[in-house]
XYZ file of C-alpha atoms in Angstrom:
734
model
C -31.677 107.856 31.205
C -32.970 109.312 34.981
C -34.173 106.977 37.295
C -37.289 107.765 38.664
C -40.365 105.862 40.705
C -43.260 104.798 39.037
C -46.592 106.153 40.452
C -49.025 103.746 41.348
C -48.802 100.543 42.631
C -46.908 97.477 41.398
C -48.695 94.004 41.540
C -46.025 91.762 40.321
C -45.685 88.085 39.157
C -43.277 86.027 36.667
C -44.335 86.414 33.167
C -43.829 84.992 30.099
C -41.371 87.069 28.841
C -38.487 86.599 31.085
C -39.502 89.446 33.390
C -40.715 89.412 36.925
C -43.196 91.441 39.048
C -42.801 92.025 42.997
C -45.733 89.895 44.778
C -46.858 92.679 46.965
C -49.601 95.047 45.885
C -47.672 97.472 47.991
C -44.523 97.641 46.353
C -42.901 100.828 44.943
C -40.518 99.571 42.098
C -37.520 102.351 40.752
C -37.887 102.554 36.699
C -35.592 102.855 34.165
C -38.300 103.236 31.785
C -41.991 103.825 32.147
C -44.172 103.319 29.037
C -47.846 104.298 29.153
C -50.387 102.488 26.916
C -53.005 104.770 25.768
C -55.825 102.885 23.851
C -59.402 103.207 23.033
C -61.584 100.329 24.432
C -61.272 97.192 22.493
C -58.877 98.290 20.984
C -56.541 95.174 22.974
C -54.786 97.983 24.897
C -55.542 95.642 28.295
C -54.787 92.393 26.657
C -51.218 93.707 25.387
C -50.636 94.589 29.081
C -51.389 91.301 30.160
C -49.403 89.327 27.609
C -46.236 91.846 28.080
C -46.177 91.765 31.913
C -48.073 88.445 32.811
C -50.835 90.276 34.145
C -54.411 89.181 34.863
C -55.995 92.554 34.567
C -59.725 93.110 33.289
C -59.918 92.771 29.637
C -62.873 94.828 28.750
C -64.752 95.428 25.364
C -66.818 98.535 26.060
C -65.838 102.181 27.367
C -64.615 103.267 30.509
C -63.821 99.687 32.127
C -60.555 100.130 32.991
C -60.838 103.044 35.694
C -57.662 102.907 37.625
C -54.081 103.105 36.278
C -52.527 99.665 36.514
C -49.106 99.502 36.885
C -46.700 96.486 36.483
C -42.676 96.082 35.805
C -40.005 93.974 33.218
C -36.262 93.400 34.139
C -35.319 93.658 30.962
C -31.479 93.572 30.149
C -30.435 94.179 33.381
C -32.902 97.589 33.496
C -36.714 97.940 34.850
C -39.293 98.497 32.407
C -42.582 99.544 33.982
C -45.608 99.245 31.915
C -48.434 101.497 32.776
C -52.048 100.222 31.721
C -54.019 103.618 31.425
C -57.697 103.906 31.186
C -59.639 103.231 28.042
C -60.360 106.275 26.160
C -60.958 107.483 22.571
C -59.072 110.732 22.626
C -57.244 112.363 25.989
C -58.376 116.127 24.952
C -62.375 115.683 26.448
C -63.282 115.991 30.116
C -64.576 112.548 31.027
C -63.013 110.672 34.148
C -61.044 107.990 31.435
C -59.428 110.912 29.603
C -58.738 113.313 32.446
C -56.856 110.699 34.285
C -55.020 109.483 30.927
C -54.000 112.970 29.632
C -52.857 113.936 33.592
C -50.578 110.859 33.798
C -49.015 112.295 30.503
C -48.455 115.324 31.210
C -47.989 115.342 35.099
C -45.630 111.720 35.063
C -44.326 112.358 31.916
C -43.357 108.734 30.811
C -40.488 107.432 28.704
C -42.726 106.542 25.945
C -45.969 106.508 25.020
C -47.839 103.449 23.141
C -50.504 104.424 21.278
C -52.615 101.506 20.664
C -54.970 101.445 17.580
C -56.762 98.167 16.513
C -55.444 97.116 12.949
C -58.510 95.612 11.982
C -60.444 98.908 11.823
C -57.692 100.892 11.149
C -59.476 104.092 9.519
C -61.523 104.724 12.628
C -58.708 103.754 15.001
C -56.216 105.991 14.188
C -57.560 108.954 15.861
C -56.360 108.688 19.247
C -52.657 107.915 17.928
C -52.887 111.014 15.302
C -53.790 113.191 18.456
C -50.904 111.606 20.517
C -48.498 112.521 17.779
C -49.753 115.704 17.697
C -48.829 116.308 21.642
C -45.621 113.985 22.528
C -42.201 113.703 20.706
C -41.742 110.111 22.354
C -44.238 107.421 20.685
C -44.853 104.422 19.351
C -47.392 103.179 17.323
C -49.071 99.685 17.956
C -51.428 98.428 16.162
C -53.001 95.197 17.799
C -54.807 92.034 16.535
C -52.303 91.164 13.968
C -53.685 87.679 14.049
C -57.022 88.638 12.585
C -55.911 90.582 9.596
C -55.508 87.456 6.765
C -59.140 86.655 8.294
C -60.807 89.916 7.044
C -58.595 89.899 3.631
C -56.142 93.021 4.948
C -52.902 93.941 4.859
C -50.942 97.360 6.150
C -48.065 98.742 4.837
C -46.314 99.488 8.599
C -43.004 100.538 6.609
C -44.826 103.159 4.791
C -46.757 104.711 7.364
C -43.729 104.696 9.743
C -42.301 106.868 7.084
C -45.540 108.740 6.395
C -46.208 109.406 10.409
C -42.028 109.323 11.196
C -42.904 107.203 14.072
C -42.516 103.813 14.879
C -45.034 101.352 13.970
C -45.274 97.698 15.481
C -47.976 95.398 14.333
C -48.430 92.993 17.412
C -50.952 90.087 18.377
C -51.142 89.845 21.879
C -52.739 86.604 22.189
C -50.004 84.792 19.752
C -47.371 86.774 20.655
C -46.349 88.150 17.743
C -44.393 91.429 17.546
C -43.967 91.509 21.085
C -40.204 91.201 21.373
C -39.970 94.317 18.459
C -42.405 96.502 20.594
C -39.816 95.875 24.188
C -36.872 96.903 22.011
C -38.915 99.526 20.869
C -39.791 100.763 24.424
C -36.315 100.065 25.853
C -34.870 102.769 22.881
C -37.613 104.984 22.379
C -37.006 107.892 19.312
C -38.223 111.736 19.147
C -41.025 112.025 17.014
C -41.427 115.665 15.062
C -44.694 116.540 16.352
C -44.892 119.548 14.438
C -45.278 117.365 11.139
C -48.393 115.613 12.532
C -49.669 119.076 13.460
C -49.311 120.561 10.225
C -51.475 118.121 7.990
C -54.667 119.393 9.849
C -54.055 123.661 9.994
C -54.326 124.490 6.565
C -55.694 127.668 6.748
C -56.172 127.414 10.603
C -52.290 127.740 10.718
C -52.388 131.882 11.493
C -54.746 131.502 14.381
C -52.539 128.140 16.116
C -49.269 130.272 15.442
C -50.454 133.311 16.849
C -51.640 131.404 20.128
C -48.621 129.436 19.963
C -46.252 132.277 19.883
C -47.950 133.893 23.078
C -47.433 130.464 25.095
C -43.802 130.211 23.709
C -42.984 133.955 24.910
C -44.690 132.720 28.447
C -41.834 130.120 28.267
C -43.355 127.336 27.270
C -41.452 124.990 24.488
C -42.227 125.443 20.996
C -43.873 122.227 20.255
C -46.145 122.095 23.467
C -47.228 125.758 22.510
C -48.172 124.689 19.462
C -50.245 121.606 20.938
C -52.005 123.682 23.507
C -52.698 126.303 20.694
C -54.844 123.716 19.172
C -56.379 122.763 22.202
C -57.175 126.635 23.117
C -58.797 127.063 19.744
C -60.930 123.795 19.888
C -62.174 125.362 23.429
C -61.604 122.386 25.825
C -62.741 123.268 29.379
C -59.700 122.049 31.511
C -57.009 124.276 29.140
C -57.600 127.126 30.783
C -56.666 125.462 34.345
C -53.797 123.388 32.850
C -52.692 127.008 31.628
C -53.118 128.488 35.268
C -50.719 125.997 37.107
C -47.902 126.772 34.173
C -48.588 130.587 34.399
C -50.040 131.900 37.168
C -53.796 133.022 36.394
C -53.318 136.208 35.341
C -51.085 135.516 32.589
C -53.477 132.563 31.501
C -56.713 134.554 31.375
C -54.553 136.933 28.759
C -53.825 134.292 26.642
C -57.565 132.411 27.229
C -59.121 135.610 26.449
C -57.293 135.991 23.003
C -57.959 132.270 22.358
C -62.047 133.179 22.881
C -61.601 136.349 20.474
C -60.041 134.315 17.737
C -62.711 131.203 18.397
C -65.240 133.736 17.683
C -63.853 135.322 14.869
C -63.907 131.817 13.187
C -67.221 131.216 14.160
C -68.578 134.300 12.341
C -66.532 132.814 9.182
C -68.591 129.725 9.577
C -65.732 127.835 11.147
C -66.510 125.685 14.039
C -62.749 124.995 15.679
C -63.803 122.233 17.687
C -65.479 119.967 14.629
C -63.201 121.338 12.392
C -59.947 119.987 13.667
C -61.699 116.774 14.340
C -63.128 116.577 11.148
C -59.813 116.988 9.357
C -58.236 114.208 11.618
C -60.184 111.775 10.752
C -60.030 112.792 7.043
C -56.617 112.527 7.389
C -56.857 109.035 8.965
C -59.029 107.793 6.240
C -56.002 109.062 3.715
C -53.167 106.970 5.370
C -56.271 104.046 5.334
C -56.375 104.777 1.360
C -52.674 104.892 1.030
C -51.453 102.014 3.222
C -54.397 99.384 3.759
C -54.648 96.774 0.952
C -57.790 95.107 1.406
C -58.116 91.470 -0.405
C -61.516 91.155 -0.103
C -64.276 93.044 1.382
C -65.917 92.711 4.977
C -69.587 90.210 5.034
C -71.182 92.760 7.493
C -75.166 92.336 6.525
C -75.373 89.864 9.147
C -73.309 91.758 12.199
C -75.508 94.546 10.658
C -79.201 92.809 11.253
C -78.453 91.102 14.278
C -77.184 95.101 15.257
C -80.663 96.101 14.642
C -82.175 93.823 16.173
C -80.366 94.786 19.653
C -81.052 98.515 19.044
C -84.650 98.277 17.967
C -86.721 100.334 20.935
C -88.889 96.884 20.389
C -87.101 93.745 20.082
C -83.974 94.790 21.560
C -84.900 94.634 25.485
C -86.509 91.319 24.917
C -83.431 89.772 23.092
C -81.001 91.606 25.746
C -83.011 90.252 28.936
C -83.894 86.863 26.949
C -79.655 86.393 26.352
C -79.333 87.684 30.251
C -81.846 85.509 31.230
C -79.909 82.208 29.543
C -76.466 82.904 31.223
C -78.481 83.247 34.693
C -80.119 79.941 34.431
C -76.602 78.359 33.066
C -74.720 79.595 35.301
C -76.863 78.920 38.604
C -77.691 75.460 36.908
C -73.870 74.381 37.021
C -72.447 75.975 39.899
C -75.584 75.142 42.412
C -77.806 73.210 41.056
C -80.666 75.789 41.026
C -83.283 76.062 39.895
C -83.347 72.981 38.521
C -83.436 70.900 41.777
C -86.467 72.971 42.431
C -88.174 71.733 39.451
C -87.364 68.440 40.026
C -88.671 68.568 43.576
C -92.079 69.993 42.638
C -92.145 67.436 40.261
C -91.910 64.744 43.078
C -88.655 63.715 41.941
C -87.191 64.099 45.159
C -84.434 62.256 44.851
C -82.807 63.701 41.459
C -83.549 67.647 42.910
C -81.301 66.381 46.207
C -78.702 64.967 43.963
C -78.437 68.059 41.474
C -77.983 70.204 44.679
C -75.527 67.936 46.021
C -73.575 67.400 43.462
C -73.209 70.733 41.608
C -70.080 72.245 41.807
C -70.992 74.405 44.936
C -72.602 71.473 46.555
C -69.215 69.343 45.955
C -67.073 72.494 47.439
C -69.589 71.984 50.357
C -69.430 68.366 50.419
C -65.665 68.925 50.520
C -65.324 71.228 52.886
C -67.457 70.104 55.532
C -65.575 66.591 54.949
C -62.419 68.279 56.106
C -63.918 69.825 58.825
C -64.768 66.879 60.377
C -61.603 65.498 59.990
C -59.752 68.199 61.771
C -62.370 68.580 64.469
C -62.029 65.346 64.967
C -58.285 65.153 64.683
C -58.266 68.477 67.159
C -57.929 67.238 71.041
C -59.074 70.572 72.334
C -63.119 70.306 72.088
C -63.456 74.192 71.660
C -60.715 74.448 69.525
C -61.719 71.649 67.404
C -65.447 73.377 66.985
C -63.950 76.457 66.179
C -61.761 75.662 63.286
C -63.797 72.891 62.069
C -67.443 74.792 62.546
C -66.452 77.928 62.351
C -63.860 77.958 60.108
C -63.771 75.114 57.563
C -67.513 74.471 57.472
C -69.316 75.282 54.628
C -71.690 77.328 56.841
C -68.908 79.871 58.170
C -65.645 81.441 57.153
C -62.972 79.975 54.636
C -65.775 76.991 53.729
C -68.566 79.846 53.315
C -66.386 81.965 50.838
C -64.921 78.551 48.731
C -68.935 78.091 47.603
C -69.023 81.071 46.222
C -66.037 80.304 44.237
C -68.008 78.148 41.537
C -70.510 80.632 41.166
C -68.532 83.377 40.611
C -66.060 81.258 38.081
C -69.200 80.156 36.136
C -70.459 83.743 35.904
C -67.492 85.318 35.187
C -66.871 82.738 32.440
C -69.937 82.890 30.775
C -69.776 86.698 30.808
C -66.373 87.288 29.944
C -67.348 84.835 26.714
C -70.174 87.386 25.999
C -68.254 90.386 26.150
C -64.780 89.196 24.383
C -67.223 88.334 21.560
C -69.014 91.460 21.212
C -72.620 90.859 22.617
C -72.489 92.064 25.853
C -72.470 95.970 24.886
C -75.111 95.020 22.226
C -76.947 93.402 25.267
C -76.498 97.032 27.419
C -77.436 98.994 24.187
C -80.749 96.961 24.308
C -81.919 98.114 28.083
C -80.175 101.125 28.159
C -83.321 103.426 27.294
C -85.002 101.660 30.591
C -82.327 101.507 33.081
C -82.023 105.447 31.669
C -84.771 106.381 33.658
C -82.878 105.320 36.891
C -80.108 107.423 36.361
C -77.712 104.726 34.838
C -77.142 103.448 32.011
C -77.967 99.918 30.195
C -74.740 98.324 31.690
C -76.969 97.807 35.237
C -78.727 94.880 33.964
C -75.431 92.635 33.979
C -75.425 92.873 38.106
C -79.745 93.161 38.219
C -79.788 89.925 37.037
C -77.192 87.906 38.426
C -77.856 89.097 41.559
C -81.081 86.984 41.317
C -79.185 84.287 42.280
C -76.409 85.610 44.259
C -75.979 89.344 45.799
C -71.959 88.574 45.979
C -71.276 88.488 42.290
C -73.769 91.038 41.181
C -71.722 93.570 43.349
C -68.573 92.243 41.901
C -70.314 92.777 38.393
C -70.787 96.689 39.183
C -67.349 97.429 37.692
C -69.195 96.927 34.158
C -70.332 100.318 35.178
C -68.708 103.271 33.100
C -68.348 105.852 36.052
C -67.218 105.492 40.332
C -70.397 107.339 40.682
C -73.343 104.668 38.724
C -71.182 102.033 40.095
C -71.500 103.330 43.663
C -75.265 103.955 43.072
C -75.562 99.980 41.648
C -74.044 98.594 44.576
C -75.866 100.278 47.226
C -79.121 99.290 45.670
C -78.402 95.366 44.775
C -79.048 93.936 48.071
C -82.382 94.861 47.326
C -82.342 92.097 44.524
C -84.150 88.536 45.914
C -81.163 85.970 45.653
C -81.784 82.399 45.761
C -81.483 82.279 49.127
C -84.076 84.606 50.353
C -85.960 82.237 47.522
C -86.020 79.516 49.865
C -87.235 81.355 53.116
C -89.996 83.217 51.049
C -91.007 79.557 49.603
C -91.262 77.904 53.519
C -92.597 80.960 54.827
C -95.458 81.115 52.341
C -95.790 77.062 52.690
C -96.444 77.138 55.868
C -98.873 80.363 56.695
C -100.822 80.857 53.569
C -103.768 78.169 52.924
C -103.484 77.625 49.354
C -100.788 77.221 47.024
C -102.557 80.283 44.712
C -102.090 82.588 47.877
C -98.551 81.054 48.480
C -97.647 81.879 45.080
C -99.332 85.517 45.497
C -97.121 86.289 48.592
C -93.893 85.414 46.670
C -94.723 87.122 43.608
C -95.990 90.103 46.005
C -92.398 90.412 47.509
C -90.673 89.889 44.646
C -92.402 92.748 42.887
C -91.769 94.888 45.786
C -88.209 94.130 45.856
C -87.562 94.902 41.851
C -89.415 98.207 43.020
C -87.308 98.905 45.543
C -84.011 98.436 43.608
C -85.090 100.400 40.875
C -86.426 103.420 43.165
C -83.407 103.110 45.249
C -81.534 103.612 42.323
C -82.804 106.710 41.235
C -82.510 107.765 45.018
C -78.750 107.183 44.836
C -78.043 108.612 41.515
C -79.806 111.702 42.696
C -77.929 112.043 45.750
C -74.828 111.618 44.138
C -75.506 113.878 41.534
C -74.828 111.521 38.693
C -76.116 110.727 35.212
C -76.315 107.640 33.438
C -73.324 107.173 31.232
C -73.946 107.134 27.377
C -73.657 104.066 25.459
C -71.732 105.635 22.301
C -69.638 105.334 19.902
C -69.347 101.648 17.485
C -70.415 98.486 18.998
C -66.825 96.217 18.766
C -67.219 93.523 16.067
C -68.780 90.189 16.584
C -65.527 87.534 17.236
C -64.969 84.152 19.007
C -64.097 84.717 22.698
C -60.508 83.669 23.536
C -59.927 81.432 26.122
C -57.210 82.991 26.941
C -58.995 86.458 27.439
C -61.522 84.720 29.490
C -59.140 82.912 31.651
C -58.134 86.692 32.784
C -61.513 87.746 33.032
C -62.214 85.007 35.521
C -58.626 84.756 37.713
C -58.988 88.990 38.228
C -62.557 88.555 39.668
C -61.515 85.399 42.101
C -58.580 86.795 43.122
C -60.215 90.237 44.156
C -62.861 88.558 45.604
C -60.680 85.774 47.869
C -58.359 88.545 48.555
C -60.433 91.592 49.791
C -64.153 89.904 50.488
C -62.893 86.728 51.463
C -60.845 87.768 54.152
C -63.789 89.926 56.058
C -65.984 86.958 55.469
C -63.877 84.677 57.222
C -63.287 87.467 60.431
C -67.011 88.023 60.561
C -68.515 84.238 60.591
C -65.694 83.576 63.127
C -67.252 86.182 65.199
C -70.690 85.146 64.641
C -69.659 81.642 65.280
C -68.603 82.649 68.985
C -71.300 84.917 69.444
C -73.704 81.661 68.822
C -71.881 79.124 70.898
C -71.271 81.357 73.805
C -72.688 83.147 76.421
C -72.584 84.393 80.003
C -72.035 81.156 81.210
C -68.752 79.953 78.961
C -69.007 77.775 76.086
C -72.345 76.539 75.316
C -71.418 73.363 73.586
C -74.354 70.875 72.741
C -75.990 71.681 75.231
C -80.170 71.310 74.847
C -81.517 74.505 74.254
C -78.241 76.438 74.284
C -78.667 78.701 71.415
C -81.203 80.206 73.672
C -78.518 81.378 76.124
C -76.143 82.582 73.601
C -75.057 85.861 73.009
C -76.350 85.809 69.273
C -79.815 84.933 71.281
C -79.036 87.942 73.949
C -78.720 90.476 70.361
C -82.145 88.485 69.382
C -83.584 89.626 72.579
C -82.664 93.120 72.218
C -84.439 93.245 68.724
C -87.368 91.582 70.318
C -89.193 95.327 70.870
C -88.401 95.786 66.940
C -89.883 92.570 65.671
C -92.655 93.213 67.915
C -93.445 96.327 66.660
C -93.628 95.266 62.803
C -94.901 92.367 62.927
C -97.231 92.500 66.294
C -96.343 89.397 68.213
C -95.965 88.739 71.374
C -92.354 88.933 73.511
C -91.872 84.776 73.239
C -91.738 85.082 69.462
C -90.365 88.282 69.154
C -86.744 87.045 70.592
C -87.330 84.463 68.437
C -87.921 85.885 65.007
C -84.860 88.832 66.161
C -82.192 85.702 66.801
C -83.260 84.223 63.438
C -82.797 87.929 61.930
C -79.410 87.660 63.073
C -78.696 84.226 61.836
C -79.780 85.327 58.101
C -76.952 88.240 58.646
C -74.641 85.102 58.243
C -76.432 83.945 54.862
C -79.795 84.599 54.439
C -81.275 81.100 54.673
C -79.315 80.282 57.803
C -82.501 82.700 59.206
C -84.809 79.616 58.705
C -82.020 77.250 60.855
C -81.792 80.054 63.249
C -85.397 80.203 64.211
C -86.008 76.261 63.798
C -83.030 75.959 66.881
C -85.435 78.333 69.325
C -88.650 77.293 68.047
C -91.338 77.365 70.405
C -91.933 73.516 69.759
C -93.434 70.864 71.799
C -91.210 67.520 71.336
C -93.780 65.108 70.044
C -94.211 67.648 66.665
C -90.397 68.207 66.334
C -90.405 65.590 63.594
C -92.874 66.996 61.506
C -92.101 69.039 58.269
C -92.165 72.350 58.733
C -93.176 72.171 62.455
C -90.939 74.168 63.713
C -91.664 77.400 61.437
C -95.525 76.651 61.976
C -95.313 76.711 66.041
C -94.775 80.609 65.256
C -98.696 80.398 64.234
C -98.222 83.620 62.331
C -101.283 85.169 60.743
C -100.959 85.449 56.751
C -100.594 89.504 56.852
C -97.997 88.726 59.331
C -96.191 86.485 57.767
C -96.569 88.740 54.413
C -94.700 91.392 56.424
C -92.116 88.628 57.689
C -91.271 87.493 54.359
C -90.871 91.736 52.929
C -88.779 92.060 56.218
C -86.522 89.479 55.855
C -86.277 90.063 52.492
C -84.951 93.480 52.402
C -84.044 94.023 55.829
C -80.031 94.201 55.660
C -77.413 92.793 53.021
C -75.861 89.108 54.174
C -72.226 89.680 55.550
C -71.235 88.231 52.346
C -72.535 91.114 50.060
C -72.000 93.682 52.941
C -68.061 92.737 52.858
C -68.092 92.649 48.643
C -69.885 96.200 49.008
C -66.943 97.512 51.082
C -64.121 95.570 48.839
C -65.421 97.140 45.398
C -66.021 100.753 46.610
C -63.386 100.954 49.131
C -66.503 102.975 50.825
C -67.059 101.869 54.664
C -69.614 105.051 54.788
C -71.267 103.408 51.268
C -71.470 99.990 53.020
C -72.840 101.075 56.743
C -75.601 103.758 54.544
C -76.443 100.219 52.836
C -77.215 98.153 55.805
C -79.000 101.497 57.807
C -81.225 102.135 54.159
C -81.927 98.438 53.695
C -82.940 98.007 57.238
C -84.962 101.211 57.426
C -87.010 100.194 54.148
C -87.723 96.968 55.191
C -88.910 98.843 58.475
C -90.973 100.785 56.716
C -92.789 98.350 54.307
C -93.260 95.953 57.121
C -95.261 98.656 59.111
C -96.848 99.915 55.997
C -97.766 95.890 55.789
C -99.273 95.931 59.460
C -101.357 98.923 58.866
C -102.861 97.986 55.737
C -103.612 94.883 57.647
C -105.202 96.617 60.128
C -107.394 98.967 58.043
C -108.401 96.088 56.016
């Protein structure tokens, strides 16, 4: 067999089957055999890919979660076997992005073997795609996944009988338990040809003359008979990609004549009351049902009453949104309580248990990571003799406020959140939640899956942006990632509470101010979603087709999901955050006179303060304060770019406060003497003005679009300016 390079990058490491994958994401490997995995969402396709290759790719439970072509390779018996994980799709014939990518890879790259995957637990419904592949290609191996669940469901499959019927290898596997993987690898190494004519004949019947007419025309143009027959069927079905594909094969003039003949034959069938596009699909499903009845033995009927009631609860237009948001609220609270202690620490503090609140925050997972990194920073700083280098490495790189330390404090939050989402996803609950709120989010141009990044962003925008991977289309993903920074995270809540406490006269006024800013932020998020999807020209993806069966989540699948998210965040966004953090540390610790060290008032002489002075006219405009307060607030806005809560620390460092009042609580804030409307404008501006450094880096790393990240920065700044000016204008009028 001819050797060829596999398209796409190989992300490789040691695996559990004696093979290995190169550790470089940019290495191209020569492949003796290329095997492409093709399967519907939730069929177990990516789980099988992970089990074969040792990969940690994202395992998903709904349409479109696998949006890239992922490639890994194995060394087996001296040969290199390349495994390609194609996007999850229910068909290779439609015009959706997943179908187009999968079909394009199969037709243009011509893998040596195609692994057609069907879920063994719902075989009647999942055989459609393998049958469609068997019609088109001769090098197909049919894999029936989730073999470990058959006994529980009282099912037994006659794989030998089914193999004889279809004329293709049928292999029953359990990717989680390793059952059938050796047999599959052997089949991949020695692929056998399949008689595709045999499969097509099962669905032709009275349509055969029409197919043979078009197939004959195509064969006369030099297309091989089996491929010609398959293309003839697709022409009769009326798929819009077929004419363009024929133009590539035959040229525009030759293709036009055949397409016109196909249209004539379609019209002839329609006049007879037969819609060929629906008729072929109906016949494939009928054939799949006959195969199921003949080769699947059911020892007991599945109990579905409880699942049906739960589905009705999620899909009901009244109860669906409430139940879905309730589930997400539980995930949201569990995540932040476990990882950060918030909002439990806030609640305890409000109840007067300040020591308990401090303990909850300090000994949370993120608090422990911060404690370890700060301790390590102190040790390193003490060990390095050069004072400037010591502070740069200790404070600027290792501490929890900057660089690597800052990146690592996100890890517990991401790990807990992704573990909970993975458990919901693998159990089958997550697509039900998305379906429950789909109607609401569809009004703003995206599907209900936008609820996941939106909810988690209330705690932190970074995992919110990462969660946009659940969106079905790239346009929706970019739109949601673009809008996410407008959702106020827990760090901004701390800023809002502090400002409201200091500058409003009563607790009621403070609460109303915070609530108003939150309401404004959520409205801005939804309006921005609508605007972004309109600009992109995209529409909300449909959440269609069957909901996956409910089941107990697999710990292995949860681990794959969590590791995939952490790995990408640490490698991509983490690198950018570390670099930007060091740059900001240098700005805050150096000025025209050199290194500032621990000089009193040194912050006011730094390059960061110079940037604050450049921002002074802007702050004067939107807040109506004098220059002395304006540049100090501008310095705080720059600090807020590092992390939103740093805004408070930054304006405290340069606060216009006299020494006698320095120890009073909130005195550094009170010294700015803002009117309530100015405080409200500042609260809105700080909430909306720009994404923090970590969020901006994550937007870029997730979308690979510098333009989108820059647009988010400019848009949010402009929006914050408009809102702050509107509040100032309203204050003048009133």
